[in-house]
Structures are given as C-alpha cells and as structure tokens.
Short mmCIF file of N, CA and C in Angstrom, two decimals:
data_model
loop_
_atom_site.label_atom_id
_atom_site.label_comp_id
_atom_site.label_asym_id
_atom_site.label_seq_id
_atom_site.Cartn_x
_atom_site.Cartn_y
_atom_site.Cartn_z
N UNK A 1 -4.34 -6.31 16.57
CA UNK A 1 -5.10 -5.60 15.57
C UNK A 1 -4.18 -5.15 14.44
N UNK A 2 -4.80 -5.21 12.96
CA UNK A 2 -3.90 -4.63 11.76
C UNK A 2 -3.54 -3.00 11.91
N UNK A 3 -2.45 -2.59 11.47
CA UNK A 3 -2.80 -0.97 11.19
C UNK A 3 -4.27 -0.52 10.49
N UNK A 4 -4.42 0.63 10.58
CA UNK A 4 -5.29 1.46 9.87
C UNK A 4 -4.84 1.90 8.65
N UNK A 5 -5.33 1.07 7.78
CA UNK A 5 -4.69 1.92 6.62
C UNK A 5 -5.55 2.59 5.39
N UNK A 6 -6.91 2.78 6.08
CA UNK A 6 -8.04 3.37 5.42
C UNK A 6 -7.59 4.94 5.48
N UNK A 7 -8.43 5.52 4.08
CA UNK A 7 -8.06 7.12 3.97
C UNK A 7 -7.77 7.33 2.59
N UNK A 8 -6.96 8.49 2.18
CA UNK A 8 -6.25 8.91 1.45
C UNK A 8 -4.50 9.20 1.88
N UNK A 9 -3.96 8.34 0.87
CA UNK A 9 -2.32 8.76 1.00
C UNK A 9 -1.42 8.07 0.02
N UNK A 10 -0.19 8.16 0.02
CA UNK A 10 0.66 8.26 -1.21
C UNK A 10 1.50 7.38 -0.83
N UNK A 11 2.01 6.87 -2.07
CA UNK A 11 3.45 6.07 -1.87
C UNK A 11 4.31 6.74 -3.06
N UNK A 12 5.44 6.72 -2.46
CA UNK A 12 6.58 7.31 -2.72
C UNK A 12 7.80 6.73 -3.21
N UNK A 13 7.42 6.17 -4.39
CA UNK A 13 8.88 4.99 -5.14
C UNK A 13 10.02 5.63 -5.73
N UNK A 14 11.34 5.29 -5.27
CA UNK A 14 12.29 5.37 -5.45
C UNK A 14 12.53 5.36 -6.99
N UNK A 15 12.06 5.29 -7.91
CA UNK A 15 11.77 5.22 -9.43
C UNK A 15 11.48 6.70 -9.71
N UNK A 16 10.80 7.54 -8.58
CA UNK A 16 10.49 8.83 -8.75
C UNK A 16 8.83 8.59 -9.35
N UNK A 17 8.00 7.84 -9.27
CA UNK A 17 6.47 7.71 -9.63
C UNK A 17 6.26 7.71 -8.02
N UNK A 18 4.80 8.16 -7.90
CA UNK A 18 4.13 8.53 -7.07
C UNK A 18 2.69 8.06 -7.28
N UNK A 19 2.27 7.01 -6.21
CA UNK A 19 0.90 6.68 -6.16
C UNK A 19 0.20 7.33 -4.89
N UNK A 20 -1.10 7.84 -5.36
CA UNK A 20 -1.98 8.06 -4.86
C UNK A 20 -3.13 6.69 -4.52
N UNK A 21 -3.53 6.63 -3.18
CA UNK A 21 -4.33 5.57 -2.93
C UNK A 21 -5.58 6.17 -2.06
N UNK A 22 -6.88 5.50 -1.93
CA UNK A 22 -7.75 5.77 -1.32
C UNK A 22 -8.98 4.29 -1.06
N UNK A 23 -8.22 3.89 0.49
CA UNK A 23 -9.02 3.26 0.63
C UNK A 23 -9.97 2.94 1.34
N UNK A 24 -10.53 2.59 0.94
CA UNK A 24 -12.01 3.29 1.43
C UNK A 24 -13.08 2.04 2.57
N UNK A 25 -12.70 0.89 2.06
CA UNK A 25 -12.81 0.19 3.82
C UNK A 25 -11.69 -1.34 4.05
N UNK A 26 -11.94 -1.17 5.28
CA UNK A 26 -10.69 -2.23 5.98
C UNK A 26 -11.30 -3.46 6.92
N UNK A 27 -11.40 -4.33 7.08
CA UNK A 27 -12.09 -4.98 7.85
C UNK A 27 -10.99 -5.36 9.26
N UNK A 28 -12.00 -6.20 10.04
CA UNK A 28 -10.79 -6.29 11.05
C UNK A 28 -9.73 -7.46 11.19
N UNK A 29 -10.08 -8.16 10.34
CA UNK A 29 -8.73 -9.37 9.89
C UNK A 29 -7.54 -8.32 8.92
N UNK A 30 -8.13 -6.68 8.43
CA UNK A 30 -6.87 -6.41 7.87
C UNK A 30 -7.15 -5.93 6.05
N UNK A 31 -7.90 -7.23 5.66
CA UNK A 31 -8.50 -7.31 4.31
C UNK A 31 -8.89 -5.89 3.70
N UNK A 32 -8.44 -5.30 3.10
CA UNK A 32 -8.71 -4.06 2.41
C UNK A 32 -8.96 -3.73 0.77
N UNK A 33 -9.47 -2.46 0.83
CA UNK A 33 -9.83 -2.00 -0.84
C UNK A 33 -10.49 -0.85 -0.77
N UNK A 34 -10.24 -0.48 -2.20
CA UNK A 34 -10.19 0.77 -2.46
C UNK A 34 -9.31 0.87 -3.84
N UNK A 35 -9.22 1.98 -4.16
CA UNK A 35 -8.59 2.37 -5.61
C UNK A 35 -6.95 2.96 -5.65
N UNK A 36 -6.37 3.27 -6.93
CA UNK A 36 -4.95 3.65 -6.53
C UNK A 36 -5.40 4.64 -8.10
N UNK A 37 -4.45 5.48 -7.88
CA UNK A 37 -4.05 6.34 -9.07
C UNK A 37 -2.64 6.64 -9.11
N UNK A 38 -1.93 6.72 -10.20
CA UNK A 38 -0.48 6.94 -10.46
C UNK A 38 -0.02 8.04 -10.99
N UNK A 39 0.45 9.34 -10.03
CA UNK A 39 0.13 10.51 -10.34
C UNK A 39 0.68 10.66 -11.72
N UNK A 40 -0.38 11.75 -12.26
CA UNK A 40 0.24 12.25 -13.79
C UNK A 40 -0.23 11.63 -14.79
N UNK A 41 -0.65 10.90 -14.29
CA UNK A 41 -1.28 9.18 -15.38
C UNK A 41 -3.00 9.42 -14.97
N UNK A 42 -3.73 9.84 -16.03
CA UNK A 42 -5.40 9.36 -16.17
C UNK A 42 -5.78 8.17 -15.44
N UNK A 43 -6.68 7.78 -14.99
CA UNK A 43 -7.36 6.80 -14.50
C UNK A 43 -7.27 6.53 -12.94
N UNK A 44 -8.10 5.89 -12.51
CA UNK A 44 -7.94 4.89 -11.05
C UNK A 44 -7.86 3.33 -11.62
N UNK A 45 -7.16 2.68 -10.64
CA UNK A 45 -6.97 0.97 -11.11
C UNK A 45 -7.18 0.45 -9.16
N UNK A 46 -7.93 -0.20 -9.34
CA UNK A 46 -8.83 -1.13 -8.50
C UNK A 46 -7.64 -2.11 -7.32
N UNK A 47 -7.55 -1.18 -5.94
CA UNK A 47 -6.57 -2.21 -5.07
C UNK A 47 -7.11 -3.48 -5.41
N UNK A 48 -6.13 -4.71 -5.31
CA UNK A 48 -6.45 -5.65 -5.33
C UNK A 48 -5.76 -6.38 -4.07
N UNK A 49 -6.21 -8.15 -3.71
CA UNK A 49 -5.60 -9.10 -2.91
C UNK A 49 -4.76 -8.19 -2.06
N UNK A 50 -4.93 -7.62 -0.96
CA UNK A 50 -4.63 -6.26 -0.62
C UNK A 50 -4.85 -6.79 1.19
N UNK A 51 -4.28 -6.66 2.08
CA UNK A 51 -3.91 -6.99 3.51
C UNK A 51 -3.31 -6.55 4.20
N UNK A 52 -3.27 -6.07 5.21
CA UNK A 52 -2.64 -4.87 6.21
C UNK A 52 -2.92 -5.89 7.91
N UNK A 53 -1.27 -6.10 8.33
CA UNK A 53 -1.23 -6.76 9.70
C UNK A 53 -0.81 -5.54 10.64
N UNK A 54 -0.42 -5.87 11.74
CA UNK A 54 -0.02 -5.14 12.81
C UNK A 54 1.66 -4.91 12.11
N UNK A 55 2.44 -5.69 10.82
CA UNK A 55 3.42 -5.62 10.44
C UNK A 55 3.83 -5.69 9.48
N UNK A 56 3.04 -5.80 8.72
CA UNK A 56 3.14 -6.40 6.79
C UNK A 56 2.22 -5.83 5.87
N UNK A 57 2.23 -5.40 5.54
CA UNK A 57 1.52 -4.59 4.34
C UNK A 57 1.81 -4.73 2.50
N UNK A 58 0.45 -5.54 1.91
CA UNK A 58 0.54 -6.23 0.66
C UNK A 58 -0.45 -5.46 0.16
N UNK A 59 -0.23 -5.28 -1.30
CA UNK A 59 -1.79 -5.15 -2.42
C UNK A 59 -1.22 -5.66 -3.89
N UNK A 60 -2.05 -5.57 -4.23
CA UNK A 60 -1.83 -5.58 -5.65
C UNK A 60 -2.56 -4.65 -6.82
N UNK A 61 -1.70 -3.90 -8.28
CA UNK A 61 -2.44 -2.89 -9.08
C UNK A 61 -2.03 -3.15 -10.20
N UNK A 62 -2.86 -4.00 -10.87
CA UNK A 62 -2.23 -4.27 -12.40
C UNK A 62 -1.39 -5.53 -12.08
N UNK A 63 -0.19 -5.46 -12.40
CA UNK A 63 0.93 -6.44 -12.53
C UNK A 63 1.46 -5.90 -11.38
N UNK A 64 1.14 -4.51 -10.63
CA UNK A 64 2.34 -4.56 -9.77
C UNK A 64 2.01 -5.01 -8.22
N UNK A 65 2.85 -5.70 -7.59
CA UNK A 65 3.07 -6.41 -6.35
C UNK A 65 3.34 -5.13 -5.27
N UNK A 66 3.23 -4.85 -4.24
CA UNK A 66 3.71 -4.34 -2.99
C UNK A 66 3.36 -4.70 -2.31
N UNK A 67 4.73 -4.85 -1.57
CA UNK A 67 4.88 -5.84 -0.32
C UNK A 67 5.51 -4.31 1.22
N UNK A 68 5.03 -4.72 1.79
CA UNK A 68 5.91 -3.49 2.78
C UNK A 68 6.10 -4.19 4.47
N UNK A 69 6.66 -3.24 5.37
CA UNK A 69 6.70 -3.52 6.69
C UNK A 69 6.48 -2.16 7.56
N UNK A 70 5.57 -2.03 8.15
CA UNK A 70 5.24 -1.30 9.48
C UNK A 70 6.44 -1.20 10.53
N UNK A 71 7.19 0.00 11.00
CA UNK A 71 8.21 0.23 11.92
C UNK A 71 7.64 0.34 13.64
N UNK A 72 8.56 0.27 14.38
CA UNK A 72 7.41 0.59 15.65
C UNK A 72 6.68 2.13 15.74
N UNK A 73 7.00 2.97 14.81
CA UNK A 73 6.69 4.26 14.62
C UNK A 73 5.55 4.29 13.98
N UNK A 74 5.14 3.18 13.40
CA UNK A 74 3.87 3.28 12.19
C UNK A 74 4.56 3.35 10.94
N UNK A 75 5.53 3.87 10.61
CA UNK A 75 6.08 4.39 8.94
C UNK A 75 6.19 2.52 8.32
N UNK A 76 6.00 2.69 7.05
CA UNK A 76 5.76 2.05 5.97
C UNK A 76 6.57 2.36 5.12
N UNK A 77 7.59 1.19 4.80
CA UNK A 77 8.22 1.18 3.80
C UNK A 77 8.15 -0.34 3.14
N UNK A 78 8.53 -0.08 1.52
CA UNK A 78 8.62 -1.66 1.01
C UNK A 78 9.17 -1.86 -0.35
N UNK A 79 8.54 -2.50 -1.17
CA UNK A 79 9.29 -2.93 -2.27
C UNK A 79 8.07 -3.01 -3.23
N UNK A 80 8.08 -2.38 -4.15
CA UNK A 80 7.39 -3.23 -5.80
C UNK A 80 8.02 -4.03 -6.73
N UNK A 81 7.33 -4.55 -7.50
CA UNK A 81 7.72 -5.64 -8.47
C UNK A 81 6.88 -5.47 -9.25
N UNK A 82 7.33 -5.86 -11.07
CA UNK A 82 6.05 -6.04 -11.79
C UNK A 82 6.03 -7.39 -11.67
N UNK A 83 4.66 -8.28 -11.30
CA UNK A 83 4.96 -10.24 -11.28
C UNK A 83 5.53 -10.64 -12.59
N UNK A 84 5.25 -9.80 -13.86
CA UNK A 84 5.56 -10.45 -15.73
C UNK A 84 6.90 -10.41 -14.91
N UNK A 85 8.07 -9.39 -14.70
CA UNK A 85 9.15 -9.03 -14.89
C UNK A 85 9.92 -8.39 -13.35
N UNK A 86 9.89 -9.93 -12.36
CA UNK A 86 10.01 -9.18 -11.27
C UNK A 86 11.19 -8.91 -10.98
N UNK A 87 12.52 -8.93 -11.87
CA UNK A 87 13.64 -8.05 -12.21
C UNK A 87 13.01 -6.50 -11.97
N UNK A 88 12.34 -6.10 -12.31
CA UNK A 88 12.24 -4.61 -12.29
C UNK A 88 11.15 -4.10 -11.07
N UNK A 89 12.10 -3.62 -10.41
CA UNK A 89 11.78 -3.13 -9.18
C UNK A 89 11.87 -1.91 -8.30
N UNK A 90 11.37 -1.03 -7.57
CA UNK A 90 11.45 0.04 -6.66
C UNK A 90 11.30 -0.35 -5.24
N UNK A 91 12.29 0.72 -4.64
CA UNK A 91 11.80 0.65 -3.00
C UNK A 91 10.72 1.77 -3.09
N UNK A 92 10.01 1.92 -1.57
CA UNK A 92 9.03 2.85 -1.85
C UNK A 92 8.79 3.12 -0.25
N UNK A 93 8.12 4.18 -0.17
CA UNK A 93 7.66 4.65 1.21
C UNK A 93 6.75 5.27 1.45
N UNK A 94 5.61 5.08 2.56
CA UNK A 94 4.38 5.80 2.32
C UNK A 94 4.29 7.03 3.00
N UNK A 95 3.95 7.96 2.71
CA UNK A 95 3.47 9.68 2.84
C UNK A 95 2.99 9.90 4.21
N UNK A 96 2.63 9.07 4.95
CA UNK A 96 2.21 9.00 6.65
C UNK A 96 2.79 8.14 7.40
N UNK A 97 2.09 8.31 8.56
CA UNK A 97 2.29 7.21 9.61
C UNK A 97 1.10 6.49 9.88
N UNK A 98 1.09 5.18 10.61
CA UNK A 98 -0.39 4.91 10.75
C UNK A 98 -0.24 4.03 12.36
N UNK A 99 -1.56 4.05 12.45
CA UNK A 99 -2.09 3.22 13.57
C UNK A 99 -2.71 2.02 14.13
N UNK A 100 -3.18 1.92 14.82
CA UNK A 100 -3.36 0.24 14.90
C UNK A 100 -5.34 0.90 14.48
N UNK A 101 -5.52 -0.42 13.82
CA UNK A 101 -7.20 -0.33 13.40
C UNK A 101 -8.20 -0.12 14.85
N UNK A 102 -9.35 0.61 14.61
CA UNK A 102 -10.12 0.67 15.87
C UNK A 102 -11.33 0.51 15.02
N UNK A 103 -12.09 -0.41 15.57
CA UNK A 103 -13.68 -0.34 14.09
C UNK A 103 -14.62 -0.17 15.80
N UNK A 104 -15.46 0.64 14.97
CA UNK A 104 -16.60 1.36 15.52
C UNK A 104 -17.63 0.18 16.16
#
C-alpha cells in the first residue's frame, strides 16, 4: 500500500520558502490531488501528476518538480527543480510523518 499522504501539511525547502499543501483525496494505486500554497505568496496552485508509493513521493506546481523518498520512519524528504531551469534547485522536508494508506 502507498503512504497516506492526504490532509494538511508543509514542506520545508532548504531555500527557506515554505509550502503549504492540502490534499484532499488519494486513491489506492497512490494517485493524488489537491492544492498547494506558498506561504506569504496569495493564491492556491493546483497539485498536479502527483503519486505517493510505499517509497517515492512526486507532484508537480507550476514548473516546479518534487520528487522525494519515504524513510522506514515515514519522514519525507526530497528535492525540487524548476523543469525551465533544472539548475536551480532545493532540498526539502515535510512537516510530518506518515503512514501506509488505509481506504475505508
């Protein structure tokens, strides 16, 4: 089964920006969505192509890429990229821990 990565919670880039995410459903292949906001910054921008395994964790927001990996602890850490300019990059880490998916 994928983690759970439905809810509200944050990622934490080494750039010092801070996203807020909320997503709001997950299916059980993993497939997810929901919205992101970039604290300090107006608006929500629409998760995109977005997937959560028992070990890998992808979305996409705008131009930017995140890619991550699940520890045996649950913690989430990974990498962004913008795709125009994927020279420019952050590590990043997410605000929780998570679990393996359980659907009702």
């Amino acid at each position: 089964m994928p983690m759970d990565v439905r809810g509200n919670w944050d990622i934490n880039q080494g750039n010092g920006y801070t996203l807020h995410l909320e997503v709001d459903h997950q299916d059980p292949d993993g497939f997810f969505g929901g919205r992101v906001n970039i604290h300090g910054k107006a608006g929500y921008h629409p998760i995109a192509d977005a997937k959560a395994t028992d070990t890998e964790f992808t979305f996409m927001m705008g131009n930017g890429r995140y890619t991550g990996r699940f520890d045996e602890w649950g913690r989430l850490t990974g990498i962004t990229y913008d795709e125009a300019h994927p020279q420019s990059q952050s590590t990043w880490h997410a605000g929780k821990t998570f679990g393996k998916l359980v659907m009702a």
